Coordinates of C-alpha atoms and ligand atoms in Angstrom, one line a residue:
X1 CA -40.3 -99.5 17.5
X2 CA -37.0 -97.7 18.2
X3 CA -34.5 -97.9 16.0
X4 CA -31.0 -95.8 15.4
X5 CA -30.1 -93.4 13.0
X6 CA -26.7 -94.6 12.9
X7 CA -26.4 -98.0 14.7
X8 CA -25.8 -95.3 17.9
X9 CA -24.9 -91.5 18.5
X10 CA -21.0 -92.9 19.6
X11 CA -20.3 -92.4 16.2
X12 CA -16.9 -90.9 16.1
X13 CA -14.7 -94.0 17.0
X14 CA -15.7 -94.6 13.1
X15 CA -14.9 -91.5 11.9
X16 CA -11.5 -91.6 11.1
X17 CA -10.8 -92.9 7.1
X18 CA -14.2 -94.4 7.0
X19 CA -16.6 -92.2 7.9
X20 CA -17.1 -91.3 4.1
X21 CA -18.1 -94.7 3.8
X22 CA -20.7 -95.0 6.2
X23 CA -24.9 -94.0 5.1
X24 CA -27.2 -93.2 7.8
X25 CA -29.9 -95.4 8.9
X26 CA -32.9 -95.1 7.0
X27 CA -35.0 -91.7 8.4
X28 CA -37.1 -89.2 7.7
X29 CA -36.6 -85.9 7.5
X30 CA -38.9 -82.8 8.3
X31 CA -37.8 -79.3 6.9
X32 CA -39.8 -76.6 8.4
X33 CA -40.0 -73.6 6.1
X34 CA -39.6 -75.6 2.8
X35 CA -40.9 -73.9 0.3
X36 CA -37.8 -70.9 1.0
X37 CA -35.1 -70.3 -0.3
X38 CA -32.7 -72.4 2.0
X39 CA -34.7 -75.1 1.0
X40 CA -34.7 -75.1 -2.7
X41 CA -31.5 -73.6 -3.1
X42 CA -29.4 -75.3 -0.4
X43 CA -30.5 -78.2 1.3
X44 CA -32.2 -80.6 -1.4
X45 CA -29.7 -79.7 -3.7
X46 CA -27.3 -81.0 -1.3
X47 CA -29.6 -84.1 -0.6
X48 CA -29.7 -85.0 -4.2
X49 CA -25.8 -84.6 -4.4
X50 CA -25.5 -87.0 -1.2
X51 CA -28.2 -89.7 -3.0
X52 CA -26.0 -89.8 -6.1
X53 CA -23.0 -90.3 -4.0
X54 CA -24.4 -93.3 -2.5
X55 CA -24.8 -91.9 0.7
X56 CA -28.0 -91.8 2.0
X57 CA -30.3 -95.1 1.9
X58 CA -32.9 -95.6 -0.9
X59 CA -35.5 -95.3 2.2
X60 CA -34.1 -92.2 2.8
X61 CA -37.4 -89.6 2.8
X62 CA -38.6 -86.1 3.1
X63 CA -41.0 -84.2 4.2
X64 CA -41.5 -80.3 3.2
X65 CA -43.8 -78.3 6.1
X66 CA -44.8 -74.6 5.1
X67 CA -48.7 -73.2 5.3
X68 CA -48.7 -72.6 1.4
X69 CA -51.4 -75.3 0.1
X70 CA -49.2 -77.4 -2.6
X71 CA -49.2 -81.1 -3.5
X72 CA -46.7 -83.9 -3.4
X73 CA -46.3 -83.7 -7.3
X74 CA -46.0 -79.8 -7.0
X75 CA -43.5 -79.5 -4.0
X76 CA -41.6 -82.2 -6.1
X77 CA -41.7 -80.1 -9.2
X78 CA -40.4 -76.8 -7.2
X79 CA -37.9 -78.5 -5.8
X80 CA -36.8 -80.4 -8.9
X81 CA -36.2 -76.6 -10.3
X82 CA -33.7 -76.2 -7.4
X83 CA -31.2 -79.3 -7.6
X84 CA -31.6 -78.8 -11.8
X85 CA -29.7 -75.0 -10.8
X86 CA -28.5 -75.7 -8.0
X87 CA -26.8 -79.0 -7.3
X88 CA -23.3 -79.8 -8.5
X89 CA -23.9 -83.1 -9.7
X90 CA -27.3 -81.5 -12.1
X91 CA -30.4 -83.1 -12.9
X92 CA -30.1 -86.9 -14.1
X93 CA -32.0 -89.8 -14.2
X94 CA -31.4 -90.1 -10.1
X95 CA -34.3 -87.7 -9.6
X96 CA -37.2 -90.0 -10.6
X97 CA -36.7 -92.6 -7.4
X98 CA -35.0 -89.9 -5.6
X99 CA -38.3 -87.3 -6.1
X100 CA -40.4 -90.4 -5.0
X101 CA -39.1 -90.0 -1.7
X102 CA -40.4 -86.5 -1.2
X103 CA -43.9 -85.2 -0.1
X104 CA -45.5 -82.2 1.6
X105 CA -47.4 -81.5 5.0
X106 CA -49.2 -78.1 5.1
X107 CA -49.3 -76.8 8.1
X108 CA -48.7 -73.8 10.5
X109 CA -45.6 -73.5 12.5
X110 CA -47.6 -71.9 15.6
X111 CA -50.4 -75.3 15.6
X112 CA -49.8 -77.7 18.1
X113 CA -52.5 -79.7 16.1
X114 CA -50.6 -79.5 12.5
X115 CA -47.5 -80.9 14.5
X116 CA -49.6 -83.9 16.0
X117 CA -51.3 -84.5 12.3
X118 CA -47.8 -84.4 10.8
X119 CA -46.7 -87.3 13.5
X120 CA -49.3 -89.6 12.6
X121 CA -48.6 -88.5 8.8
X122 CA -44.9 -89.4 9.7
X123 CA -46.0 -92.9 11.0
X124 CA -48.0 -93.8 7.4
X125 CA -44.9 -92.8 5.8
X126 CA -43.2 -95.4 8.4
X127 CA -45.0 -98.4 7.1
X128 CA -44.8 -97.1 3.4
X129 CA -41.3 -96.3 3.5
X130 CA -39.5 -98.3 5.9
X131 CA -37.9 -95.7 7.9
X132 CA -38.2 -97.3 11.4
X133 CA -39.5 -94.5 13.5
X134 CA -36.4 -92.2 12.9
X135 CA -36.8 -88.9 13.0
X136 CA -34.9 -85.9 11.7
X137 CA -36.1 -82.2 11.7
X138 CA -35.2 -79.0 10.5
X139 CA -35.4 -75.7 11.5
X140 CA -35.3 -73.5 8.0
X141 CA -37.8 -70.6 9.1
X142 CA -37.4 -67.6 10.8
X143 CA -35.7 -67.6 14.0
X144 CA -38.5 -66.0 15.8
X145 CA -40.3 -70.0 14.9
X146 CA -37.5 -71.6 16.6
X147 CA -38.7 -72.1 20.0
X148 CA -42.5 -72.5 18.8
X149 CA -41.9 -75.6 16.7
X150 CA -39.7 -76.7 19.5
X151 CA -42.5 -76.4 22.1
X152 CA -44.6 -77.8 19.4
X153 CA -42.6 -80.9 18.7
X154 CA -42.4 -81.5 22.5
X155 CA -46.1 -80.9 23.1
X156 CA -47.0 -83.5 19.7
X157 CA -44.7 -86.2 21.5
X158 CA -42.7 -85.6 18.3
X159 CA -38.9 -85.1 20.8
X160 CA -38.5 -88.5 20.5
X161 CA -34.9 -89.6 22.2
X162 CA -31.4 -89.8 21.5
X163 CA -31.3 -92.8 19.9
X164 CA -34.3 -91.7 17.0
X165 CA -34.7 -88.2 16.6
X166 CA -32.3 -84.9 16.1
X167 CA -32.8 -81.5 15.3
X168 CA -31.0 -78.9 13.2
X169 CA -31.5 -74.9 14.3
X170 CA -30.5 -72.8 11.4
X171 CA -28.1 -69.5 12.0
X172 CA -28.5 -67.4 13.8
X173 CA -29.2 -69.0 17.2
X174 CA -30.1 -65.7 19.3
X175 CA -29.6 -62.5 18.9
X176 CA -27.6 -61.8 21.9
X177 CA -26.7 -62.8 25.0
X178 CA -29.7 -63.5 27.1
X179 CA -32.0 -64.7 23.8
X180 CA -29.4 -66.9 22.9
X181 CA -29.8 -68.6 26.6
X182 CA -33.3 -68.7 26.4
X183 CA -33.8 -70.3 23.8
X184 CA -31.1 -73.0 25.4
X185 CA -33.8 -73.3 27.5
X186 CA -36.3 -74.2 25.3
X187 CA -34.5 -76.5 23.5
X188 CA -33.5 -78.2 26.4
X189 CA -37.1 -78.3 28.1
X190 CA -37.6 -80.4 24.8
X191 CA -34.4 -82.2 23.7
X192 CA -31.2 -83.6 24.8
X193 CA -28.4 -81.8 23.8
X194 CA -26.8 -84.9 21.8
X195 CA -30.1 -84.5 19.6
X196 CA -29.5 -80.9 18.7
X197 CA -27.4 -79.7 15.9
X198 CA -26.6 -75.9 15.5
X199 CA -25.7 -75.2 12.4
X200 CA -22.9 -72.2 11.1
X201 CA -22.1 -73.3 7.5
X202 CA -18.7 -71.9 7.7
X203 CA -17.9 -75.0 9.4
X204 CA -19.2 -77.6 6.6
X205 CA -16.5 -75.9 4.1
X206 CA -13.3 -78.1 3.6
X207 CA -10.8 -75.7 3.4
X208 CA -12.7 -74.5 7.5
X209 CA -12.2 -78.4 8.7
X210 CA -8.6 -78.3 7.1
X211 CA -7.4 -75.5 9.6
X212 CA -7.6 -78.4 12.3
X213 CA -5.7 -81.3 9.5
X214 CA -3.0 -78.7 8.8
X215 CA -1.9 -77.8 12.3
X216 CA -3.2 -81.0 14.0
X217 CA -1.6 -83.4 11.5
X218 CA 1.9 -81.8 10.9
X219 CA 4.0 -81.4 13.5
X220 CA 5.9 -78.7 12.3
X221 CA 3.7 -75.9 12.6
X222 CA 2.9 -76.4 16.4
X223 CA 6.3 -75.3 17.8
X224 CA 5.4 -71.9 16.5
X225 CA 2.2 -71.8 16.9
X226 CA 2.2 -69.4 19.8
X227 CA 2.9 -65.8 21.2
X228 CA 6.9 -66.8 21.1
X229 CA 6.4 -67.0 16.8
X230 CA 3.3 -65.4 16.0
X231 CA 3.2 -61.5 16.1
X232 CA -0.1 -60.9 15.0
X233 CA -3.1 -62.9 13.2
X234 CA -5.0 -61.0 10.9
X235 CA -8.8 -62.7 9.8
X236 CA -10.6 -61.2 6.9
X237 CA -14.0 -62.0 5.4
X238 CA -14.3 -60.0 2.2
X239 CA -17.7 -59.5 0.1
X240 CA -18.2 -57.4 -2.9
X241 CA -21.8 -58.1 -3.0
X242 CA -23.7 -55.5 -1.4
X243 CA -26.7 -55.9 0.9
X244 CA -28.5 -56.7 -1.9
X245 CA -32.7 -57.5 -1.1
X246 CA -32.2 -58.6 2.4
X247 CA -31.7 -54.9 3.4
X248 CA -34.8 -55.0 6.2
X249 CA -33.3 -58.5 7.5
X250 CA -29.9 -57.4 7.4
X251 CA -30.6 -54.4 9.7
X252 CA -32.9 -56.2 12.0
X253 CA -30.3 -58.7 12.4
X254 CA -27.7 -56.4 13.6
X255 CA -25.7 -56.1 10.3
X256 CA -22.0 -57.7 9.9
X257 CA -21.4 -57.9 13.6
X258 CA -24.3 -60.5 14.0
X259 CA -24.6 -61.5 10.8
X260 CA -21.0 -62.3 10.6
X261 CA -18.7 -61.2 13.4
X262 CA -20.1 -63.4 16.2
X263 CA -20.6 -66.9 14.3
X264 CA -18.3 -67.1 11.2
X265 CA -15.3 -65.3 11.9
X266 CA -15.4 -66.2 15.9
X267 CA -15.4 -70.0 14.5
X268 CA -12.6 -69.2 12.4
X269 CA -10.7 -67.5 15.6
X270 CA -11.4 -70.3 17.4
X271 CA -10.2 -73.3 15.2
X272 CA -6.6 -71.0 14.9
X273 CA -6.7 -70.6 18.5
X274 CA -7.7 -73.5 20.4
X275 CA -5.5 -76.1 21.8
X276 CA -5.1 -79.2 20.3
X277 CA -7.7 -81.7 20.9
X278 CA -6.9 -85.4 22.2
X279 CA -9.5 -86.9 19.5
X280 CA -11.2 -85.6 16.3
X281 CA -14.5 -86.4 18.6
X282 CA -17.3 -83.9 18.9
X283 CA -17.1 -83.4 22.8
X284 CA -13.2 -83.2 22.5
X285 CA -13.4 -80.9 20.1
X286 CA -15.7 -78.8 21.2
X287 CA -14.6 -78.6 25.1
X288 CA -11.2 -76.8 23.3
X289 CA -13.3 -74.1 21.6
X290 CA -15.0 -73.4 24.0
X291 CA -12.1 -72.7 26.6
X292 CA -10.2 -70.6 23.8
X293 CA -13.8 -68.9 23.3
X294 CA -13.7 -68.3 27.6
X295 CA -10.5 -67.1 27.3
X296 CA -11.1 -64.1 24.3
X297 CA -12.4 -60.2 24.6
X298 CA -12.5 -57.6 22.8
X299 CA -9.2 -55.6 23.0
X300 CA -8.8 -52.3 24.5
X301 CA -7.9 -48.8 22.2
X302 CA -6.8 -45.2 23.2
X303 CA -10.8 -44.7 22.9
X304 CA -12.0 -47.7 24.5
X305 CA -12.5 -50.3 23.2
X306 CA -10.4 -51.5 20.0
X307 CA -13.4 -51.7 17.5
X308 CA -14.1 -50.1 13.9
X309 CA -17.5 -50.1 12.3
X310 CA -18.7 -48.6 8.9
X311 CA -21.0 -48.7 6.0
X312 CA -20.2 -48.2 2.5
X313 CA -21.1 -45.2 0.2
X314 CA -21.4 -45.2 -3.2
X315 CA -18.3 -46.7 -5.2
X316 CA -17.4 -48.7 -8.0
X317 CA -17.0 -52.9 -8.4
X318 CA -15.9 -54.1 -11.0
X319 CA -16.1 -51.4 -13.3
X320 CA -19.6 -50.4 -12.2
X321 CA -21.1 -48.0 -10.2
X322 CA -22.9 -49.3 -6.9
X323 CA -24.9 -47.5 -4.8
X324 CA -24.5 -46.4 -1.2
X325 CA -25.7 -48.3 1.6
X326 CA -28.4 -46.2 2.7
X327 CA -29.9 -46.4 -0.8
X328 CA -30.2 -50.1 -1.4
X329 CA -33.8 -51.3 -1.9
X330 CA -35.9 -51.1 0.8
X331 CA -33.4 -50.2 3.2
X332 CA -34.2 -47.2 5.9
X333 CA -31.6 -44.1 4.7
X334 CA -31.4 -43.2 8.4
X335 CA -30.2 -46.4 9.7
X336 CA -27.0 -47.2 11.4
X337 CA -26.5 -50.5 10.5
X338 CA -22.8 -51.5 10.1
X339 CA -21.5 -53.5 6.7
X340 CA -18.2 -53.5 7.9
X341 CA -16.9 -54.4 11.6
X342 CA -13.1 -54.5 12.1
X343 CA -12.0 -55.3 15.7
X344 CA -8.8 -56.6 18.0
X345 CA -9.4 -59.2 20.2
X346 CA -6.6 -60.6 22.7
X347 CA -6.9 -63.8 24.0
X348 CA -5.8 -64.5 27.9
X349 CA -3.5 -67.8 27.9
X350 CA -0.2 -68.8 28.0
X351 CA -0.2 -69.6 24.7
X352 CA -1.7 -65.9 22.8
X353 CA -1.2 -63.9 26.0
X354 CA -0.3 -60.5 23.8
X355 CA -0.7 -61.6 20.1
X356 CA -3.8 -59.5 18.4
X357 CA -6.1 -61.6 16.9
X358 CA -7.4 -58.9 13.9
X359 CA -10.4 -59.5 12.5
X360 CA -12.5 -57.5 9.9
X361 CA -16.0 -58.4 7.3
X362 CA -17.2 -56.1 5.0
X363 CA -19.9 -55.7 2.2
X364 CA -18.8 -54.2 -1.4
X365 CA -15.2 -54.3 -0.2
X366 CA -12.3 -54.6 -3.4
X367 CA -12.3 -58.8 -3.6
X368 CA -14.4 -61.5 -2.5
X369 CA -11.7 -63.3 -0.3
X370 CA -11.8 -65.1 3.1
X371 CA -8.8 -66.1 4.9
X372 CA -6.6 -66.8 7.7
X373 CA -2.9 -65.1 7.8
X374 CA -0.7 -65.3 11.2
X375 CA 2.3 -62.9 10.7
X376 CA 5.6 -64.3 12.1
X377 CA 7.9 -62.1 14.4
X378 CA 10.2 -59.9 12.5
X379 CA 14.0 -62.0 12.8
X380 CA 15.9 -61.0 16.3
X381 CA 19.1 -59.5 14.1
X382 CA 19.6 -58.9 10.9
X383 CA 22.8 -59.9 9.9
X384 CA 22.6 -58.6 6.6
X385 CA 23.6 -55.1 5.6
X386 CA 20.0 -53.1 5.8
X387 CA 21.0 -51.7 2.1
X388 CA 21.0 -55.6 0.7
X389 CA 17.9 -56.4 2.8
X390 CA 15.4 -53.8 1.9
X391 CA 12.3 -53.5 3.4
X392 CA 12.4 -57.2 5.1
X393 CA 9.4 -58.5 5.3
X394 CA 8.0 -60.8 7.8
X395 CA 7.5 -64.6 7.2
X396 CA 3.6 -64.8 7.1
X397 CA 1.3 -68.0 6.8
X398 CA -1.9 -67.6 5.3
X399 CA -4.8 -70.2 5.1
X400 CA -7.1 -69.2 2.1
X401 CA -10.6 -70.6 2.8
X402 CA -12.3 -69.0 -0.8
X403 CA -12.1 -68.4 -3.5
X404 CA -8.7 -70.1 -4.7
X405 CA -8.2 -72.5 -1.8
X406 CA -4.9 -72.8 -0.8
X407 CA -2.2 -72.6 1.9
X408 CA 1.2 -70.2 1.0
X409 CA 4.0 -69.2 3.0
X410 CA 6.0 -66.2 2.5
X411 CA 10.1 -66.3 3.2
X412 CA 12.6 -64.2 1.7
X413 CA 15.0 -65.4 -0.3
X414 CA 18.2 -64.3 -2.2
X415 CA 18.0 -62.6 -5.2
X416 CA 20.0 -64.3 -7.8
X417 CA 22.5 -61.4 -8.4
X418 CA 26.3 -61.2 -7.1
X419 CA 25.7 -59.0 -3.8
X420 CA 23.2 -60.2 -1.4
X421 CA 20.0 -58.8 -1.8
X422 CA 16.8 -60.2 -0.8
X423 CA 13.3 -60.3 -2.1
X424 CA 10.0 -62.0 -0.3
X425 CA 8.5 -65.1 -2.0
X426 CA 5.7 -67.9 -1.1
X427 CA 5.4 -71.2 -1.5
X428 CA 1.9 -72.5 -2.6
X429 CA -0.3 -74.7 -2.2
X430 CA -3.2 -74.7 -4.1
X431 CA -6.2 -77.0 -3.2
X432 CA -8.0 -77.4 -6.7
X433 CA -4.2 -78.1 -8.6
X434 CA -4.3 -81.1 -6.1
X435 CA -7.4 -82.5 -5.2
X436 CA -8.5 -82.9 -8.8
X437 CA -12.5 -83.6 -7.2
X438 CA -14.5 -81.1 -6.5
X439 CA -15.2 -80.6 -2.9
X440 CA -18.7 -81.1 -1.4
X441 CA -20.4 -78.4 -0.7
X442 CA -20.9 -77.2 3.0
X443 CA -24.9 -78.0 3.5
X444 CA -23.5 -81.6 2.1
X445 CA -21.3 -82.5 4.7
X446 CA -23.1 -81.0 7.1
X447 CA -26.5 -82.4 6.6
X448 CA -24.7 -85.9 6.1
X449 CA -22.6 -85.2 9.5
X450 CA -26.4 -84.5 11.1
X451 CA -27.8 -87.5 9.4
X452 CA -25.2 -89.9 10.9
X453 CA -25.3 -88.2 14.2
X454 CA -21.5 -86.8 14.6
X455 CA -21.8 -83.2 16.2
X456 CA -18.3 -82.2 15.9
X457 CA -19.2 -79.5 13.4
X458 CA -22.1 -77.8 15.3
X459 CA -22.3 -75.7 18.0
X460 CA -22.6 -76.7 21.7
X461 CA -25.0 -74.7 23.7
X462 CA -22.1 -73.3 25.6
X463 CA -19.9 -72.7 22.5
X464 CA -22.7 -70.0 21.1
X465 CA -23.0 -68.4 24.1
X466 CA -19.2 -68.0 25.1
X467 CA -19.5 -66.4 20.9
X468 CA -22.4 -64.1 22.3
X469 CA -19.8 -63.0 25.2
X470 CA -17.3 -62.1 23.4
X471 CA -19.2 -59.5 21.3
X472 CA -21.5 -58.3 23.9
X473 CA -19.4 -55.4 24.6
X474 CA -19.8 -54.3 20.9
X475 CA -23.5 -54.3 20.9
X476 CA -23.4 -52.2 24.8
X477 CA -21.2 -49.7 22.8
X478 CA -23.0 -49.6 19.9
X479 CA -26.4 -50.2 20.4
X480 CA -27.3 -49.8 24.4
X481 CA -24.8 -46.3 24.6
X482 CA -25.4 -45.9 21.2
X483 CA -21.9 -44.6 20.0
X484 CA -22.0 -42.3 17.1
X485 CA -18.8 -43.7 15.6
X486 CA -20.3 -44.8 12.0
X487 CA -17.8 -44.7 9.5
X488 CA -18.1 -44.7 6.0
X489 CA -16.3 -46.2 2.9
X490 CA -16.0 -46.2 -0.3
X491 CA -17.7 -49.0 -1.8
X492 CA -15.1 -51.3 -3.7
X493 CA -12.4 -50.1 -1.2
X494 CA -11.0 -52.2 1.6
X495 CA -12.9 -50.0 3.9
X496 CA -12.5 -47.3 6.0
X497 CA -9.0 -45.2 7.0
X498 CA -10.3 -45.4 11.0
X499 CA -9.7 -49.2 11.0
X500 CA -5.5 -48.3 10.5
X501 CA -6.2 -47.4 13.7
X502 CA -6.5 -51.0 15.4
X503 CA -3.0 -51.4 14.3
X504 CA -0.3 -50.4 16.1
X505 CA 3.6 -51.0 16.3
X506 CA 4.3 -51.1 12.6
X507 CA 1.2 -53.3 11.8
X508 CA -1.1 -53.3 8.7
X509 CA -3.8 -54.7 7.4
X510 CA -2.9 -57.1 4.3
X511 CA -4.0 -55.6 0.9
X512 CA -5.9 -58.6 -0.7
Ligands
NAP1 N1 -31.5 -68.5 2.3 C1 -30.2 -68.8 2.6 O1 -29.4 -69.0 1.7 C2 -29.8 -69.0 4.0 C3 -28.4 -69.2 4.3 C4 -28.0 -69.5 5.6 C5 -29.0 -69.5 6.6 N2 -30.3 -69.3 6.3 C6 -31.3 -69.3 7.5 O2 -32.3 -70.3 7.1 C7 -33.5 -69.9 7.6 C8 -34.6 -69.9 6.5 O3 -34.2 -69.0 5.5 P1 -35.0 -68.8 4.1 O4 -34.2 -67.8 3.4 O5 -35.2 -70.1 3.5 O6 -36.4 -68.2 4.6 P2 -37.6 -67.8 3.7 O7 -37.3 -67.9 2.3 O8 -38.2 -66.6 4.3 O9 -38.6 -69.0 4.1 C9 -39.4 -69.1 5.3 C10 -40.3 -70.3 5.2 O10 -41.1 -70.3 6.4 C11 -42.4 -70.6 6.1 N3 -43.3 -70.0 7.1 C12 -43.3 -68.7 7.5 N4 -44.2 -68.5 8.4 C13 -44.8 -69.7 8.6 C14 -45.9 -70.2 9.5 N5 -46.5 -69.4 10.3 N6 -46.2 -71.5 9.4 C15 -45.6 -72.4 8.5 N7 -44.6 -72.0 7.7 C16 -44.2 -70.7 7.7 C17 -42.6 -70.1 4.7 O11 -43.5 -70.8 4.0 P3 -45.0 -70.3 3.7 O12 -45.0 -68.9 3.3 O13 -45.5 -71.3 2.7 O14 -45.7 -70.6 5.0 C18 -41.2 -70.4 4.1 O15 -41.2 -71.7 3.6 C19 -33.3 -68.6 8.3 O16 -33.1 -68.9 9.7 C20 -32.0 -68.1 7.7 O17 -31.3 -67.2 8.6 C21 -30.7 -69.0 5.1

């Protein structure tokens, strides 16, 4: 029998004021890799946190795969440890018909046999749990399993079709370029594209999906919003966690320029950048970030190409000494991975033709703080003797996506004293003081989003590669001419002196 997820995948006409009230059709989901850490710490908390909130159906079900031999009852119980730490709703009585609806399939992610068992294991699970042939899956391994569970769920007749089965790939999708296009292929020997859901969990964070509310639902803002108003935009993704364990994954993964660069702060470029939309509908949507996305490169420097990377050296956060880079846990001293990437990109329309787009991420940098600022032009004339005005400073808009989730804007105003003199000042607005409920977490609305088949926050097959492009020039300079430009910085500073250098007529980077 076929049924829908949703009642259809033209889900979006609903979306508007409602879609919080809608619940999936009843399915079953199948997390490949479950017994790791996206699993337990992510993904079934988030599950529980939807079931509490009503949202899923009571046939709702799961199924963990993994090759670690455990039982229903066991898997249950690991899990069970996860939403009791992790979930934001905690442990209540929920869990009992909740946990009911979870089991485990052992099996290897490189058997074609284990995937045709686990179909005919899906279909008892049919008839025991009424979830009408629909089939969710998700890819939480390694990305080197992507494309065999793919081919594997293709050749167990598992692809199903638009109407009954979808697929999440976990970050990151490629590793440049031409893997990231290949493994397009794959998926599309297998699925249709409306069944596949790329996932960045940058774009499941409320304050991300309020960058479209704020400029698309306001109409004073758009007036501006262009090369006319805007000098410069400057984005910054802040850590002061260091590499931590994940050294060896971090520098096979290309360090902050994959690991951050190309998914989470292009996403962020494009949602300030793109055009507006006609409808809050995935295509729609999409189609714009993906022309802004066409339209960006890396920016050009007196040395080439406008581009900064560094790793940090010892330092102090916090009050406490942290080590270097190069001696983190298990981490290869001789390695060139970058923890810090700042680079200028320029984007080729009518509307930013000329306006830097400044963007910079960085491990064990001085605060944990991710955010958006677009620096106004400085006023045509001042009209005010230069004595009385001081050091004017520009108007500047920032969007704060964590911690402290806000919006502020920064004007000068007069001081109250008898002579005119000025002083900069910034209206706030401060999500938490307003929205007295706690958001939902990212994996929430994301697996929800999945679950009811709207693909407006995941990434088009065209949309990661036009991301790949625009940072392919990086990893030619980097790691095909292999550029010996590695900076260091201080760890706990806001990394290194050679990234002043992106800036020029006047600019700076924002102290945080
Ligand atoms: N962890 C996070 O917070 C996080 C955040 C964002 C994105 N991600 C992404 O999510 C994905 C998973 O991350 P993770 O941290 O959960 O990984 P992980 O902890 O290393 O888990 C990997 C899982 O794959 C299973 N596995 C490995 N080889 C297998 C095989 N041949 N057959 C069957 N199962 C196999 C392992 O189970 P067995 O050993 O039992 O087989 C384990 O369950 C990655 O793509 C990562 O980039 C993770």
């Amino acid at each position: 029998m076929t049924a829908s997820l949703t009642g259809g995948l033209s889900a979006n006409p609903l979306r508007q004021g409602l879609r919080l009230e809608r619940t999936p059709k009843p399915a079953i989901l199948t997390i490949f890799g479950a017994s790791g850490d996206l699993t337990v710490r992510k993904l079934i908390p988030a599950l529980y946190d939807l079931a509490r909130d009503r949202r899923l159906p009571p046939e709702f079900t799961v199924v963990g795969y993994a090759r670690r031999p455990y039982s229903h009852e066991e898997f249950r119980e690991m899990m069970k440890e996860g939403v009791a730490k992790y979930s934001r709703s905690k442990l209540g009585n929920l869990w009992e018909s909740f946990s009911k609806g979870i089991y485990y399939f052992q099996g290897d992610l490189d058997n074609l046999q284990n995937f045709k068992d686990l179909g005919e294991f899906l279909q008892t699970l049919d008839s025991e749990r009424g979830t009408l042939g629909n089939r969710a899956f998700y890819m939480a391994t390694a990305p080197s399993f992507f494309a065999p569970i793919i081919e594997n769920l293709g050749g167990a007749g598992l692809a199903g079709d638009v109407r009954n089965t979808r697929l999440v790939i976990e970050k990151p999708f490629g590793h440049d370029l031409e893997s990231a296009q290949n493994l397009n292929k794959v998926v599309q020997q297998v699925f249709h594209e409306k069944q596949v859901y790329r996932i960045d969990h940058y774009l499941g964070k409320e304050t991300v999906q309020n960058i479209l509310v704020f400029r698309f639902a306001n109409s004073i803002w758009e007036p501006l919003w262009n090369n006319r108003y805007v000098d410069h935009v400057q984005i910054t993704v802040a850590e002061t966690v260091g590499v931590e364990n994940r050294g060896p994954y971090y520098d096979e993964a290309g360090g902050a320029l994959r690991d951050m660069i190309q998914n989470h702060l292009v996403q962020l470029l494009a949602l300030t950048a793109m055009e507006p939309p006609s409808a809050f509908e995935a295509d729609t949507v999409r189609d714009e970030k993906v022309k802004v996305l066409r339209a960006t490169q890396v920016g050009q420097g007196p040395n080439g190409l406008a581009a900064v990377r560094a790793q940090y050296a010892n330092g102090w956060i916090s009050g406490e000494p942290v080590h270097a880079y190069r001696d983190e846990p298990r981490v290869n001293p001789d390695v060139q991975t970058a923890s810090y990437i700042a680079a200028k990109f320029m984007i080729n329309n009518w509307r930013w033709k000329g306006v830097p787009f400044l963007l910079r991420t960085g491990k064990r940098l001085a605060k944990r703080v991710t955010e958006i600022a677009l620096q106004f032009r400085e006023v045509p004339h001042l009209l005010f003797p230069s004595s009385s005005a001081g050091q004017l400073s520009p108007n500047m808009l920032v969007l704060r996506i964590q911690p402290d989730e806000g919006i502020s804007l920064r004007f000068e105003a007069k001081r109250p004293v008898a002579d005119i003199a000025m002083r900069s000042v910034n209206m706030d607005f401060h999500y938490g003081g307003t929205f007295e409920v706690a958001s939902p977490e990212a994996y929430e609305r994301l697996l929800l989003d999945f679950l009811l088949g709207d693909q407006t926050l995941f990434t088009r097959a065209d949309e990661v590669e036009a991301a790949w492009k625009i940072v392919t020039p990086l990893i030619e300079r980097w790691e095909i001419q292999k550029a010996g430009d590695l900076n260091y910085y201080d760890a706990g500073s806001w990394g290194p002196s050679a990234a002043s250098k992106l800036m020029d007529n006047g600019r700076r980077w924002r102290r945080l």
